[in-house]
Structure formats: C-alpha cells, structure tokens
Amino acid sequence: MSCYADIVLPLAFGSALTYLVPECMAASVQVGCRVKVPLGQNRHYVGIVTRIHEQAPSGCSCKTIDELVDSEPLLLEKQLVFWQWMADYYACTPGEVMKAGLPIGLKRTENYRPKRCRYVRLAGSLAQTGVCPQEIRQSMARAGRQQQVLEFMMAQTRQGRFEWTLPALMSEAGCSRAVIDGLVGRGLLEEVEREVSRLETDGETSLAGIHPLSREQQQACSSIVENWKQKPVCLLHGVTSSGKTEIYIHLIKDCLARGEQVLYLLPEIALTTQITSRLKKVFGNGMCVYHSKVSEAERVEIWNRLIVHDGCQLVVGVRSSVFLPFRRLGLVIVDEEHEPSYKQQEPAPRYHARNAALMLARLHGAKALLGSATPSIESYNRAVEGKYGHVTLSVRYNHLPLPEILVEDVKSLRRRKEMQGSFSPVLTDEIGKALDSGDQVMLFLNRRGYAPLLSCHNCGWTPRCPHCDVSLHYHKQSGRLQCHYCGWSQPLPTVCPQCGSHEMSDMGIGTEKIEEELHALFPSARVGRMDTDTMKSRQHYERAIVDFEEHRTDILIGTQMLTKGLDFGRVRVVGILDADSMMNFPDFRAHERAFQLMMQVSGRAGRKDCRGTVVVQTRDPGQSLLQAVVNNDYRQMYIEEMQQRHQFSYPPYSYLIDVWFKHREARTVKKAAECYASWIASRLPDMVFGPFSPAVARIKGLCLQKISLKLTPSLSMSKIKEYLYSAQETLHKNPDYRSVQLFFDVDPV
Ligand code: ADP
Ligand code: ZN
Ligand code: ZN
C-alpha cells in the first residue's frame, strides 16, 4: 500500500497538500519533519509534514516528495496543534503561520552552518613542556617581537591558559598580526578551528543575586501561587514600580528549579534591553533572547537547542517567540499585558501574542501570569468574573509615594492669555524647578498613527457619532466626517456647534514644535526627542534612552514610546501636553488607552528622595476619566468603560472581526466589499457594518476597504468562519472580483 504525507508549505494559499512518500523514505519520514517537494512546473519548496496516511488524494495524480531534510522532527506535536489553532482562530492558512513561525534559516533547504572560530596556541612540544629549546631561542635572536610573544604565551600556558583568538592574542601580547603569522610560519604556533555557540555565554551570574522580596511582594507572590492551584491564569495588577519584575524573577526561579521552561513575553524589542540585562544577571546562560534583531543564525541555534532540550530554559522574547519548540513549558509570563503592540497587524497571522500565549500555556498545562499596572479591560473583566486569578499590589517598592497629578485647564488659560505656547504656567514652573535642582523632565505628546481628527481650536469640541460614542474620522477628500464603526456620516461643520468659533482644525502639535518652544523658554536645557520621526532605527532609540539615562539630556520629548516600562532615576516632572487628543481618538478603546498611557507615563515620575509631579494639560478638565487618572483609580475607569461597552456592544460584550479588501481600482474594491457585506449581512443581520474607507485608504498602490462585524459572544465562531470563507469563495467566483485580495482581522485592536 502506498504511503502519503500532507505537507504545509510556507505560502499563503489554502491548506496542506498531499504528496506521495517514495518507498525509500517510508520508514524514516515523520510528522514534523521538513521535506523538499515540487510545486507547479519547476518550483521546489521546503514544507513540513503534518500528517502521514494511506488515503490517495482523489482526482489528479499526486506528486512525489523529492527529499527528506530532517531525520528528527523540527516541529513538536504540541507545536503543530498550536499552529493549527492559530490558523483556525485567526482565519489564515497554516502556510502563513509557518511563514511567521519558522526562522528564515529553517525555511530554506541549505543547512544551518554552525559558527566556527579560529584559535592560536603553542605548537606540539612547546605546548606540552612550556619550555623553549635552546636552538629556537638562538634562531629567534633577531626577531625580538616574536620572541616576546612566544614568552608571553609560554608563561600563560604554564598558568593554564592554552588558547587565544587572534584579536585576543594581538591585544594581550600587544603585537601585530604579522608577528603571529611569522610564528605560525615557523611552526612554533598552530591555528585550530572549532565550532562555537553564537549565544552569549559570558558574564557572572548567580541566583544569590536575587533580591529578597518585600513583605507586600512576598504576599503577592504567594497569592499568585495559591491562585494557580484553582485557575491556570492569574492577573497581577501592580502599580508602576511595585516590583512586578522582582516577583517574576522569583516565580521563574521556582519553575526552572522544577526542570520546566519559562516563556517571558515583552511587547517590544525596545523594552528588552533593560529587562534582559536584569534577568541575565540572575539566570545567565540558561536564558536566551528571541526577537527580530537577533541574527537568523542565532535564531536557528535557539530553535535547535530547544528542540533537544539543551539550554535555553528561559526564553525572553517578543510575540514571535510563541512559535518556538517548547518541550516542558511550565510558566508563561506576559509583561505589560495591556500593550496593543502584542497584536500583529501585518502580515497574517494577525495574532494577539498575549492570547496566543495563553493558548500555548493551556496546551502545555502551564501556568500563566499576566502583569500590568493598567490591565486591559478584557483581562481585568476576566479576573473580575473569576475566570482568572486576581492579585493586586498597590504600593510601590520601598513605599515610594505615587506622583502628584495636577490637571491644567488649557482652555481657560488660553482665554486669559496665560499659556506660553504649548505650556501652562504650572508646567513651565515645574520644569524650571526640576532643571534648577539638576533633575530631569519628560514631556509626552500623543500622536498615534494617522487619525485625522477634527476639533475646535477654541473649546476642544470634537464631533462624535450619535450611534457609537466614538469620535468621527475626518476624510479630507470628501470633506465629510465618518464613523468607522457604523458608517454614519455628516458634512464638515463650518462653525463649532458648542462655541461658535470658526477655528476648526486637524488635531496635533508636533514634537518638533515643542522642541522649538522649549529652546526659547529654557535656552540652556539639553533636549532630546524620541518619536517616530527620529526613531528611524533602533540605535537612535537606544541612544535617546541612554543619553537620558546618563543625564546627557535634561528633557526628553516623546510619543507613546516614552511609556514603555522604562526605569529612569532622576525624573522629577512629567508633562502630558495634550490629553484631549488621546481621549478623543476615534476608537472605542480611546478612553482605556488614554488612561493606560497617562498612568504609564506618570509612573516615570518620582525619585528615591522626592515625590514626582505630573502635569496633565486638557481643554476639558471636568471629564471623569481625568478624575480617575488623578486618583489613580483603575476601578472607576473600568466601571465607566464597561457601561459604555455594554451600551454599544463592544468587547467584552461582543467579538469583532474586520474584513479587508484590496485592489488597484477604487471602484472595484468598493463594489466587491459591498457585495461581500450584503452577503454576510443576510446571514448575520444587524452585525455587519461598512464598507468603510480607512483613514489611509490607499497603500502601495492598492485601494482598501473594510467591513466590521460585531458579533454576539454566544454565536459559534466556527459557523461564522464558515460564512466568511464561503462568502469569499462566492466573491472570487465572480470574474469581476477574482483579483480582489481579501483578509480577516480577528479581534482587531
Ligand atoms: P514594576 O515592574 O512593577 O514597574 P520594577 O520591578 O521595575 O517595578 O521595580 C521598580 C524598582 O524597584 C526597580 O529599580 C527595582 O530594582 C526596585 N525593586 C523592586 N523590588 C525590589 C526588591 N525586592 N529588592 C530590591 N529592589 C527592588
Ligand atoms: Zn468650540
Ligand atoms: Zn457610529
């Protein structure tokens, strides 16, 4: 009987393809191995075997596997289950998951090349005796440099050091390359080459370096462990600087001691530098770091080590580390679990790494810990409902006070002509005091993506949708305001309906302008800027951080990058220049985000010996969200937010799925989206909204349209996916729409 294998290829189309397994391979091929297969006329790909069976595919004759690449599986059983779950849940193909999950080095056929390093050492008898025979000494009498190097090496050899890399020897012996080459030429030194690890293995580490926990931290820690006995997921809600990282370290240590692996997820690479150096001191060589800036060869090495379960017990990484081959995962930590950057936007799979990590933990029977000072509404809701354990840590380490938060009414200050450009007198005053005492200042200005938002320059009024309670998007081309949840639209008002002013303008003052104003107000202050314009590269970003850390700059201006859990010692004042642009952002999560951003930036204020000050500038100081910020009252924000979510059926009271359409022609893509929307609406009445033109309606020559589904939680997700796929099929059967690209975004953020 013939044997067949289903193979997933790293391509976007359909599901696995079936190939014939040649007889010579039948005994050795295993699920999870890579194979090389032909596709189409004369293309060949590397794919992964997902199933071995004896059912010949119906219809066309099937092709034969060319070559078996691995003798042992490269993907573990649980990994395959996880990858399949991801394809199903996020409505993409297994090939897209494979593309995202496998390091490039493993997707190609050429074999991974171990890193080799050349060493120099004393040749044969010299090395053994450590003594230089008389005749050699004489022959070297006229090569003084060579002799010095030789004697240096012999002295070292007698003390137990035998090998040097070339650069090391050159610097230690203080000689040139030519001198060493000369010695090698005379047969006195020899060069050897050996395989070495690419992963860093130096640095002193010691578990003894773990800080003892404070009483509050200890309580939180045992409470987490206690909660885990009942519920595998626990939310740690700890204010900024309460020492969540210290708690993680203790839990990691315990898990490693049981011989289990730990996955520690962080939302962004930018964050990893500070935290990894802290973890490295404790866990050293047992730890590896996995993100997009790690070289491809290193990623392959990490993968290979994990698969044989040799080293890498602790993986610290960004979202793509959920794809790694864990054998005995015991604990998953998701730090800053509320961060939207956990969601992959482009390309597929558009997964949420926090939610994916929870699924991964579940498959392994591992414990999971979500940590944040400002949890996402969704996670907090699960904790409140008892689905997750819930542990709160409400004091900072060493009982440092939380900063004082002052709200400044920019509108009335402007009326009284008391604003100096973008700065209120209180903020100017606080900055001046901080600079005088040699302290530092952070200024925060939100500028998220392209959200053309319109507002009255005088009173701060922004147009909102009467049906959805979100701000309307301003579409420059049509001159209309539109809601991106229900499609409601209205013409642009020429006067402000609230105050009658004619000054309606696009939101936003830029960070550059702020920098200019600062130079005028504080000519001697050293100002650093950190935003998407200046952060073209990681180096820029790190330099801005290090400059500020080492106090080469006094004031740091930035966008939301500033909020990312950075730990600075001398920040006395934090200024939030324009709270309104955050709160009015046209997204139903705007208030939640604004609260999180404001609390996170506030968390940067405060020093060991001095309470920090936060100045929040707004045109609408009466908003209850700002009260919640001033009182550090997460609960108040949560309760009010949940009322809104309930009233307008947003998550967690519903599930959202966005369907995107792309095509070169605006007319075609619009008609295709309309056609699709009406088809879906006939199956899911009252749950389909759109199509809309997104704020950025054309990307790389392709026009975009989007429809949004707001789904009742009780509906079967698999049923809905079925509708979505069959509507896609119907659409693509129509010759007019065959070339319209379509993709799904499940749980968009
Ligand atoms: P969080 O992650 O909750 O914002 P961190 O873990 O970064 O807080 O801790 C804030 C600061 O307090 C850090 O500088 C950390 O080294 C220090 N710290 C926290 N807990 C301890 C402890 N138990 N012993 C010594 N230092 C601690
Ligand atoms: Zn107005
Ligand atoms: Zn609406």
Short mmCIF file of C-alpha atoms and ligand atoms in Angstrom, two decimals, residues 211-214 217 238-248 278 335-336 397 567 604 608, ligand 1:
data_model
loop_
_atom_site.label_atom_id
_atom_site.label_comp_id
_atom_site.label_asym_id
_atom_site.label_seq_id
_atom_site.Cartn_x
_atom_site.Cartn_y
_atom_site.Cartn_z
CA HIS A 211 16.70 40.46 45.71
CA PRO A 212 14.67 39.31 48.67
CA LEU A 213 11.03 40.31 48.25
CA SER A 214 9.41 42.95 50.39
CA GLN A 217 5.73 41.46 47.20
CA GLY A 238 0.58 46.08 40.39
CA VAL A 239 1.12 49.83 40.29
CA THR A 240 4.17 51.13 38.46
CA SER A 241 7.41 50.43 40.36
CA SER A 242 5.75 47.98 42.71
CA GLY A 243 8.42 45.47 41.72
CA LYS A 244 6.49 43.17 39.40
CA THR A 245 9.74 42.20 37.70
CA GLU A 246 11.17 41.03 41.04
CA ILE A 247 8.13 38.84 41.54
CA TYR A 248 8.53 37.39 38.04
CA ARG A 278 18.48 42.46 34.71
CA ASP A 335 4.56 41.53 30.89
CA GLU A 336 2.66 44.78 30.16
CA TYR A 397 8.62 49.23 46.33
CA ASP A 567 13.05 52.84 34.56
CA ARG A 604 8.07 57.50 35.19
CA LYS A 608 14.10 57.95 45.56
P1 ADP B 1 7.46 47.34 38.06
O1 ADP B 1 7.86 46.29 37.07
O2 ADP B 1 6.34 46.91 38.95
O3 ADP B 1 7.23 48.70 37.47
P2 ADP B 1 10.17 47.04 38.97
O4 ADP B 1 10.22 45.58 39.14
O5 ADP B 1 10.80 47.62 37.75
O6 ADP B 1 8.67 47.55 39.08
O7 ADP B 1 10.80 47.71 40.28
C1 ADP B 1 10.98 49.10 40.41
C2 ADP B 1 12.32 49.40 41.06
O8 ADP B 1 12.36 48.93 42.40
C3 ADP B 1 13.47 48.74 40.35
O9 ADP B 1 14.54 49.65 40.28
C4 ADP B 1 13.80 47.54 41.20
O10 ADP B 1 15.15 47.17 41.11
C5 ADP B 1 13.43 48.01 42.61
N1 ADP B 1 12.95 46.87 43.40
C6 ADP B 1 11.72 46.33 43.34
N2 ADP B 1 11.60 45.30 44.22
C7 ADP B 1 12.78 45.17 44.85
C8 ADP B 1 13.30 44.29 45.87
N3 ADP B 1 12.54 43.32 46.41
N4 ADP B 1 14.57 44.49 46.27
C9 ADP B 1 15.34 45.46 45.72
N5 ADP B 1 14.92 46.31 44.76
C10 ADP B 1 13.66 46.19 44.33
#
